[in-house]
Amino acid sequence: MPLRIARLDATEVLDSRARPTLSVTLATANGALVRAGVPSGASTGSREAVELRDGDQRRFGGQGVRQAVDHVNEAIAQALIGRTFASAAEVDAALIDLDGTANKSALGANAIVGVSLAAARADAAESGQELWQYLAARSRTVPRLPVPHFNVVNGGAHAVNALDFQEFMLAPLGAPGIAEAVRAGAEVYARLKARLAEAGHATALGDEGGFAPALQQPEDVLELLVDAITDAGYRPGRDGVAVALDPAASEFHDSGRYRVAGQELSSGQLIDRYEEIIGRFPVWSIEDGLAEDDWDGWARLTERLGGRVQLMGDDIFVTNPGVITEAIGRKVGNSALIKVNQIGTVTETLEAMRICREAGYTQMISHRSGESEDSFIADLAVGTGCGQLKSGAPARGERVAKYNRLLEVAAVHTDLPYGLPH
Ligand code: PGA
Ligand code: ZN
């Protein structure tokens, strides 16, 4: 359906880490009125689309987004208001054209992604469909409810503890449906909290709502997770609750060496460590196991462990269709993490996912450590049918909003399948 934009404006609001971000409001001539919230990362890939920050130290320590807001309210609004677009994909094309740079640095990826998300939502509203149904039609995919990946222990750039690995996630792969999966996440989270308290650890939370205990060795965390899964009455593993890791290795990589828990490891030694870990613990997926510039290491990692676990690229792929195509050609990884704000538009995100699907690379939709209460990514995960979503812990409103959206969708559409696509 043609999309005629009647109003478009942005406001500087706060994200979940008390940093500024954008809220975008869009109205169509037909009367649809929608909003979108813009997410923001901490462990960002160097090839991500550029997020515009004001750099004015007198406001928010330089983190203000007034320039990006102005770009929406002025240049973008002038270019889009009053024009009729055949679809939201055409709005995305206009945004890319107006920006004119390869990395969205002129208008700012934070300005562009807010408008892109709002345009998709408006397009869905005008078509009378749920957002996930609209996205399924747009990407020609079969919808399904994703396995939620609950990040229950936070380290790296998301917490002030000594843990180098950034994320330890619970993946209820064996749950019969999304309601049971969300319940498993919440129950194991509660048991983990009890275990941590018993062991004398603080149960303070990191940026994504996971606990941030003063532990250093990843294996110690994994032992606690297995105990908590068992305590809660689930089977640790793919037929129950498995574990996924996001070490975010670019963050502890320097000049070819990886610093993990006080040790300096080569890429090969870190792969050895992962091999031991997957032999001992029910780890089914490793995201950013090596650094974004260690492509040779990634190829070796994939050769050695790619037949046993999902090896997902986040900082290395940055949801970029060109980079993912290169990775497929070089047999780097077997899976991609998907973040709309890494590339800047919904259209390019769907394109990255299409390339993955055709090459047999799995995909997981992801939040950012700085989030809004917008649950767009839950619909994106359902509509694209990729089968995986990570949105932090089953705690904190901005994280839970996405899981709750999955529950709402499932309650009404009881025929939607749950889990990994086959
Ligand atoms: P970020 O981390 O949102 O802080 O970049 C998330 C991730 O690395 O997956
Ligand atoms: Zn990551």
Coordinates of C-alpha atoms and ligand atoms in Angstrom, one line a residue:
M1 CA 0.0 0.0 0.0
P2 CA 1.3 3.5 -0.8
L3 CA 2.7 5.3 2.3
R4 CA 2.2 9.0 2.5
I5 CA 4.1 10.6 5.5
A6 CA 2.3 13.5 7.1
R7 CA 4.4 14.0 10.2
L8 CA 7.8 13.0 11.3
D9 CA 9.7 14.1 14.3
A10 CA 12.3 12.9 16.8
T11 CA 12.9 13.7 20.5
E12 CA 16.0 13.2 22.7
V13 CA 15.0 10.6 25.4
L14 CA 16.9 8.3 27.7
D15 CA 18.0 4.7 27.0
S16 CA 18.2 2.0 29.7
R17 CA 21.7 3.1 30.7
A18 CA 20.8 6.8 31.3
R19 CA 22.3 7.8 28.0
P20 CA 20.4 9.9 25.4
T21 CA 18.8 8.2 22.4
L22 CA 16.0 9.0 19.9
S23 CA 12.3 8.4 20.0
V24 CA 10.8 8.9 16.5
T25 CA 7.1 9.7 15.8
L26 CA 5.7 9.2 12.4
A27 CA 2.1 9.8 11.2
T28 CA 0.7 8.9 7.8
A29 CA -1.9 10.8 5.8
N30 CA -4.2 7.9 6.3
G31 CA -4.1 8.4 10.1
A32 CA -1.6 5.8 11.3
L33 CA 0.4 7.2 14.2
V34 CA 3.5 5.2 15.4
R35 CA 6.6 5.5 17.4
A36 CA 10.1 3.8 17.4
G37 CA 12.9 3.7 20.0
V38 CA 16.5 3.6 18.9
P39 CA 18.9 1.1 20.6
S40 CA 22.6 1.7 21.2
G41 CA 25.6 -0.7 21.8
A42 CA 28.6 -0.6 24.1
S43 CA 30.8 -3.3 22.5
T44 CA 30.4 -2.0 19.0
G45 CA 32.0 -3.4 15.9
S46 CA 34.4 -1.0 14.2
R47 CA 32.5 -1.4 10.8
E48 CA 29.1 -0.7 12.3
A49 CA 27.0 2.2 10.8
V50 CA 28.0 5.4 12.6
E51 CA 25.9 6.5 15.6
L52 CA 26.0 10.3 15.8
R53 CA 26.8 11.8 19.2
D54 CA 27.0 15.5 19.8
G55 CA 30.4 15.4 21.6
D56 CA 29.4 18.5 23.6
Q57 CA 31.0 17.7 27.0
R58 CA 28.6 20.1 28.8
R59 CA 25.6 17.8 28.0
F60 CA 25.5 14.1 29.0
G61 CA 29.3 13.9 28.9
G62 CA 29.3 14.4 25.1
Q63 CA 26.7 11.6 24.6
G64 CA 23.8 13.9 23.5
V65 CA 22.0 13.2 20.3
R66 CA 20.6 16.6 19.4
Q67 CA 22.3 16.6 16.0
A68 CA 20.7 13.3 15.1
V69 CA 17.3 14.6 16.3
D70 CA 17.8 17.8 14.2
H71 CA 18.6 15.6 11.2
V72 CA 15.2 13.8 11.6
N73 CA 13.3 17.0 12.2
E74 CA 14.9 18.9 9.4
A75 CA 16.7 17.2 6.5
I76 CA 14.8 13.9 6.7
A77 CA 11.4 15.4 7.5
Q78 CA 11.8 17.8 4.5
A79 CA 12.8 15.0 2.2
L80 CA 10.0 12.6 3.2
I81 CA 6.9 14.6 4.3
G82 CA 4.3 15.0 1.6
R83 CA 5.9 12.3 -0.7
T84 CA 4.1 9.1 -1.5
F85 CA 6.2 5.9 -1.2
A86 CA 5.2 2.6 -2.6
S87 CA 6.3 0.9 0.6
A88 CA 8.6 1.3 3.7
A89 CA 11.4 -0.2 1.6
E90 CA 11.2 2.8 -0.6
V91 CA 11.5 5.1 2.4
D92 CA 14.6 3.2 3.4
A93 CA 16.0 3.7 -0.1
A94 CA 15.3 7.4 0.2
L95 CA 17.1 7.6 3.5
I96 CA 20.2 5.8 2.2
D97 CA 20.2 8.1 -0.8
L98 CA 19.8 11.2 1.3
D99 CA 22.6 10.2 3.6
G100 CA 24.9 9.4 0.7
T101 CA 27.7 7.7 2.8
A102 CA 28.6 4.0 3.0
N103 CA 28.4 4.1 6.8
K104 CA 25.4 6.4 7.5
S105 CA 27.7 9.0 9.0
A106 CA 26.2 12.1 7.4
L107 CA 22.7 11.8 9.0
G108 CA 23.7 9.3 11.7
A109 CA 22.6 5.7 11.8
N110 CA 20.7 6.5 15.0
A111 CA 18.6 9.0 13.1
I112 CA 18.1 6.7 10.1
V113 CA 17.2 3.6 12.0
G114 CA 14.6 5.4 14.0
V115 CA 12.8 6.5 10.9
S116 CA 13.3 3.1 9.2
L117 CA 11.7 1.3 12.2
A118 CA 8.8 3.8 12.3
A119 CA 8.2 3.6 8.6
A120 CA 8.0 -0.2 8.8
R121 CA 5.6 0.0 11.7
A122 CA 3.4 2.6 9.8
D123 CA 3.4 0.4 6.7
A124 CA 2.2 -2.6 8.8
A125 CA -0.4 -0.5 10.5
E126 CA -1.8 0.7 7.2
S127 CA -1.9 -2.8 5.9
G128 CA -4.0 -3.9 8.9
Q129 CA -1.5 -6.5 9.9
E130 CA 0.5 -7.3 13.0
L131 CA 4.1 -6.0 12.6
W132 CA 5.5 -9.6 12.5
Q133 CA 3.0 -10.6 9.8
Y134 CA 3.9 -7.6 7.8
L135 CA 7.6 -8.4 8.2
A136 CA 7.1 -12.0 7.2
A137 CA 5.4 -10.9 4.0
R138 CA 8.1 -8.3 3.3
S139 CA 10.9 -10.8 3.7
R140 CA 9.0 -13.8 2.2
T141 CA 9.7 -15.9 5.3
V142 CA 7.6 -18.4 7.3
P143 CA 7.0 -17.0 10.8
R144 CA 7.9 -18.9 14.0
L145 CA 8.5 -18.1 17.6
P146 CA 12.2 -17.8 18.4
V147 CA 14.1 -19.5 21.2
P148 CA 14.7 -16.7 23.7
H149 CA 18.4 -16.4 24.8
F150 CA 18.4 -15.0 28.4
N151 CA 21.6 -13.3 29.3
V152 CA 21.8 -14.1 33.0
V153 CA 25.5 -13.4 33.8
N154 CA 27.0 -10.1 32.5
G155 CA 30.8 -9.4 32.2
G156 CA 33.0 -7.5 29.7
A157 CA 31.8 -4.0 28.7
H158 CA 28.5 -4.6 30.4
A159 CA 29.6 -5.0 34.0
V160 CA 32.4 -3.8 36.3
N161 CA 33.4 -7.3 37.5
A162 CA 36.6 -9.2 36.4
L163 CA 34.8 -11.5 34.0
D164 CA 36.2 -11.1 30.5
F165 CA 33.4 -13.0 28.7
Q166 CA 30.6 -10.6 28.1
E167 CA 27.5 -12.8 28.1
F168 CA 26.3 -16.1 29.5
M169 CA 22.9 -17.0 28.1
L170 CA 20.2 -19.6 28.8
A171 CA 18.7 -21.1 25.7
P172 CA 15.6 -23.3 26.4
L173 CA 16.0 -25.2 23.1
G174 CA 14.0 -28.1 24.5
A175 CA 10.9 -26.2 25.7
P176 CA 7.7 -27.2 24.0
G177 CA 6.7 -23.6 23.4
I178 CA 7.5 -19.9 24.1
A179 CA 5.5 -19.7 27.4
E180 CA 7.4 -22.7 28.8
A181 CA 10.7 -21.2 27.5
V182 CA 10.1 -17.8 29.2
R183 CA 9.1 -19.7 32.4
A184 CA 12.3 -21.7 32.3
G185 CA 14.3 -18.5 31.8
A186 CA 12.7 -16.9 34.8
E187 CA 12.9 -20.0 37.0
V188 CA 16.6 -20.6 36.3
Y189 CA 17.3 -16.9 36.8
A190 CA 15.7 -17.2 40.3
R191 CA 17.7 -20.3 41.2
L192 CA 20.9 -18.7 39.9
K193 CA 20.3 -15.7 42.2
A194 CA 19.9 -18.0 45.2
R195 CA 23.1 -19.9 44.3
L196 CA 25.0 -16.7 44.0
A197 CA 23.7 -15.4 47.3
E198 CA 24.6 -18.7 49.0
A199 CA 28.1 -18.5 47.7
G200 CA 28.5 -15.0 49.1
H201 CA 28.4 -13.2 45.7
A202 CA 26.6 -9.9 45.2
T203 CA 23.5 -10.2 43.1
A204 CA 23.9 -6.8 41.5
L205 CA 22.9 -6.5 37.9
G206 CA 24.8 -5.6 34.7
D207 CA 23.5 -3.5 31.8
E208 CA 21.4 -6.3 30.3
G209 CA 19.8 -7.4 33.6
G210 CA 22.1 -10.4 34.2
F211 CA 24.0 -10.9 37.5
A212 CA 27.5 -9.5 37.6
P213 CA 29.3 -11.6 40.2
A214 CA 32.9 -11.1 41.1
L215 CA 34.0 -14.2 39.2
Q216 CA 36.9 -14.4 36.8
Q217 CA 36.9 -17.8 35.1
P218 CA 34.2 -18.5 32.6
E219 CA 34.2 -22.2 33.7
D220 CA 33.1 -21.1 37.2
V221 CA 30.1 -19.3 35.8
L222 CA 29.2 -22.2 33.6
E223 CA 29.3 -24.6 36.6
L224 CA 26.9 -22.2 38.4
L225 CA 24.6 -22.1 35.4
V226 CA 24.4 -25.9 35.1
D227 CA 23.6 -26.1 38.8
A228 CA 20.9 -23.5 38.6
I229 CA 19.4 -25.2 35.5
T230 CA 19.3 -28.5 37.5
D231 CA 18.0 -26.8 40.7
A232 CA 15.1 -25.4 38.7
G233 CA 14.2 -28.9 37.5
Y234 CA 15.4 -28.7 33.9
R235 CA 17.8 -30.8 31.9
P236 CA 21.0 -29.0 31.0
G237 CA 21.5 -29.4 27.2
R238 CA 19.8 -29.2 23.9
D239 CA 16.8 -31.3 25.0
G240 CA 16.3 -28.9 28.0
V241 CA 18.0 -25.6 28.7
A242 CA 21.3 -25.2 26.9
V243 CA 23.9 -22.3 27.3
A244 CA 25.1 -19.8 24.7
L245 CA 28.1 -17.6 25.1
D246 CA 29.0 -14.2 23.8
P247 CA 32.6 -13.6 24.8
A248 CA 32.7 -10.5 22.7
A249 CA 36.4 -11.3 22.1
S250 CA 37.2 -8.0 20.3
E251 CA 37.0 -6.3 23.7
F252 CA 39.9 -8.4 25.2
H253 CA 42.0 -8.8 22.1
D254 CA 45.1 -6.7 21.5
S255 CA 47.9 -7.2 18.9
G256 CA 47.0 -10.8 18.2
R257 CA 46.7 -11.9 21.8
Y258 CA 43.6 -12.6 23.9
R259 CA 43.6 -11.7 27.6
V260 CA 41.3 -14.1 29.5
A261 CA 41.1 -14.3 33.2
G262 CA 44.7 -13.2 33.7
Q263 CA 46.2 -15.3 30.9
E264 CA 47.4 -14.2 27.5
L265 CA 46.3 -16.6 24.8
S266 CA 46.9 -16.9 21.1
S267 CA 43.9 -17.4 18.8
G268 CA 44.7 -21.2 18.7
Q269 CA 44.9 -21.5 22.5
L270 CA 41.6 -19.7 22.9
I271 CA 40.0 -22.2 20.4
D272 CA 41.5 -25.0 22.5
R273 CA 39.8 -23.4 25.5
Y274 CA 36.5 -23.3 23.7
E275 CA 36.9 -26.9 22.7
E276 CA 37.4 -27.9 26.3
I277 CA 34.4 -25.8 27.3
I278 CA 32.0 -27.4 24.8
G279 CA 33.2 -30.8 25.9
R280 CA 32.5 -30.1 29.6
F281 CA 29.4 -27.9 29.5
P282 CA 26.1 -27.8 27.5
V283 CA 27.2 -24.8 25.3
W284 CA 25.4 -24.9 22.0
S285 CA 26.5 -21.5 20.5
I286 CA 29.5 -19.1 20.7
E287 CA 29.1 -15.6 19.4
D288 CA 32.2 -13.5 18.7
G289 CA 34.5 -16.2 20.1
L290 CA 37.4 -14.4 18.3
A291 CA 38.0 -10.7 17.5
E292 CA 36.5 -8.9 14.5
D293 CA 39.9 -8.5 12.8
D294 CA 41.1 -12.1 13.4
W295 CA 39.6 -13.6 10.1
D296 CA 42.2 -16.3 9.9
G297 CA 41.5 -17.3 13.5
W298 CA 37.8 -17.3 12.7
A299 CA 38.4 -19.6 9.7
R300 CA 40.3 -22.1 11.9
L301 CA 37.7 -21.8 14.7
T302 CA 35.0 -22.7 12.1
E303 CA 36.9 -25.6 10.7
R304 CA 37.6 -27.0 14.2
L305 CA 34.3 -26.4 16.0
G306 CA 31.7 -25.5 13.3
G307 CA 30.4 -29.0 13.1
R308 CA 29.6 -29.1 16.8
V309 CA 28.3 -25.6 17.8
Q310 CA 26.8 -22.5 16.3
L311 CA 29.6 -19.9 15.6
M312 CA 28.0 -16.5 15.4
G313 CA 29.5 -13.3 14.1
D314 CA 28.4 -10.1 15.7
D315 CA 31.2 -7.4 15.7
I316 CA 32.9 -9.2 12.7
F317 CA 29.7 -9.2 10.5
V318 CA 27.9 -6.1 11.8
T319 CA 24.7 -7.2 9.9
N320 CA 26.4 -6.0 6.8
P321 CA 25.3 -7.9 3.6
G322 CA 28.7 -7.3 2.0
V323 CA 30.7 -8.5 5.0
I324 CA 28.5 -11.5 5.4
T325 CA 28.9 -12.4 1.8
E326 CA 32.7 -12.2 2.2
A327 CA 32.5 -14.4 5.4
I328 CA 30.4 -17.0 3.6
G329 CA 33.0 -17.2 0.8
R330 CA 35.9 -17.6 3.3
K331 CA 34.0 -20.1 5.5
V332 CA 34.0 -17.9 8.5
G333 CA 31.4 -18.7 11.1
N334 CA 28.1 -20.5 10.4
S335 CA 25.7 -17.9 11.9
A336 CA 25.1 -14.2 12.1
L337 CA 23.8 -12.0 14.9
I338 CA 21.4 -9.4 13.5
K339 CA 21.1 -5.9 14.9
V340 CA 19.1 -3.3 12.9
N341 CA 21.1 -0.4 14.1
Q342 CA 24.5 -2.0 13.0
I343 CA 23.5 -1.5 9.4
G344 CA 20.8 1.3 9.8
T345 CA 17.7 0.2 7.9
V346 CA 15.1 -2.6 8.0
T347 CA 15.6 -3.2 4.3
E348 CA 19.3 -3.9 4.6
T349 CA 18.7 -6.0 7.7
L350 CA 16.3 -8.2 5.8
E351 CA 18.8 -8.4 3.0
A352 CA 21.5 -9.6 5.4
M353 CA 19.2 -12.3 6.7
R354 CA 18.2 -13.4 3.2
I355 CA 21.9 -13.9 2.4
C356 CA 22.4 -15.9 5.5
R357 CA 19.4 -18.1 4.8
E358 CA 20.5 -18.9 1.3
A359 CA 24.0 -19.9 2.5
G360 CA 22.7 -22.0 5.4
Y361 CA 23.9 -19.6 8.1
T362 CA 21.6 -19.4 11.1
Q363 CA 20.5 -16.0 12.5
M364 CA 19.7 -14.5 15.9
I365 CA 17.9 -11.2 16.3
S366 CA 19.5 -9.1 19.0
H367 CA 18.8 -6.1 21.3
R368 CA 21.6 -3.7 22.3
S369 CA 23.0 -3.1 25.8
G370 CA 21.4 0.4 25.6
E371 CA 17.7 -0.3 24.9
S372 CA 14.4 1.4 24.7
E373 CA 11.0 -0.1 25.6
D374 CA 10.3 -0.6 21.9
S375 CA 9.7 -4.3 21.2
F376 CA 10.2 -4.1 17.4
I377 CA 12.9 -6.8 17.5
A378 CA 10.5 -9.4 18.9
D379 CA 8.2 -9.0 15.9
L380 CA 11.3 -9.0 13.6
A381 CA 12.4 -12.4 15.1
V382 CA 8.9 -13.9 14.7
G383 CA 8.3 -12.5 11.2
T384 CA 11.6 -13.6 9.7
G385 CA 11.2 -17.1 11.3
C386 CA 14.9 -17.2 12.2
G387 CA 14.2 -19.1 15.4
Q388 CA 16.5 -17.1 17.8
L389 CA 16.2 -13.9 19.8
K390 CA 18.4 -12.4 22.5
S391 CA 17.1 -9.6 24.6
G392 CA 19.0 -9.8 27.9
A393 CA 17.8 -11.2 31.2
P394 CA 14.2 -12.1 32.1
A395 CA 14.4 -8.9 34.2
R396 CA 14.3 -5.1 33.7
G397 CA 11.5 -3.6 31.7
E398 CA 13.3 -2.9 28.5
R399 CA 14.5 -6.5 28.2
V400 CA 11.3 -8.1 29.3
A401 CA 9.2 -6.0 26.9
K402 CA 10.5 -8.1 24.0
Y403 CA 9.9 -11.5 25.7
N404 CA 6.4 -10.3 26.8
R405 CA 5.7 -9.4 23.2
L406 CA 6.5 -13.0 22.2
L407 CA 4.0 -14.2 24.8
E408 CA 1.3 -11.9 23.5
V409 CA 1.8 -13.0 19.9
A410 CA 1.8 -16.7 20.9
A411 CA -1.4 -16.3 23.0
V412 CA -3.4 -15.1 20.0
H413 CA -1.7 -17.1 17.2
T414 CA -1.6 -20.5 18.8
D415 CA -0.6 -22.2 15.5
L416 CA 2.8 -20.5 15.3
P417 CA 5.6 -23.1 15.8
Y418 CA 8.4 -22.5 18.4
G419 CA 12.1 -23.1 18.2
L420 CA 14.9 -23.4 15.7
P421 CA 13.9 -23.9 12.1
H422 CA 14.7 -27.3 10.7
Ligands
PGA1 P1 26.3 -4.2 22.7 O1 26.5 -5.7 23.1 O2 24.9 -3.9 22.5 O3 26.9 -3.5 23.9 O4 27.2 -3.9 21.5 C1 25.7 -6.7 22.6 C2 26.5 -7.8 21.9 O5 27.7 -7.8 21.9 O6 25.9 -8.8 21.4
ZN2 ZN 27.9 -9.7 20.7

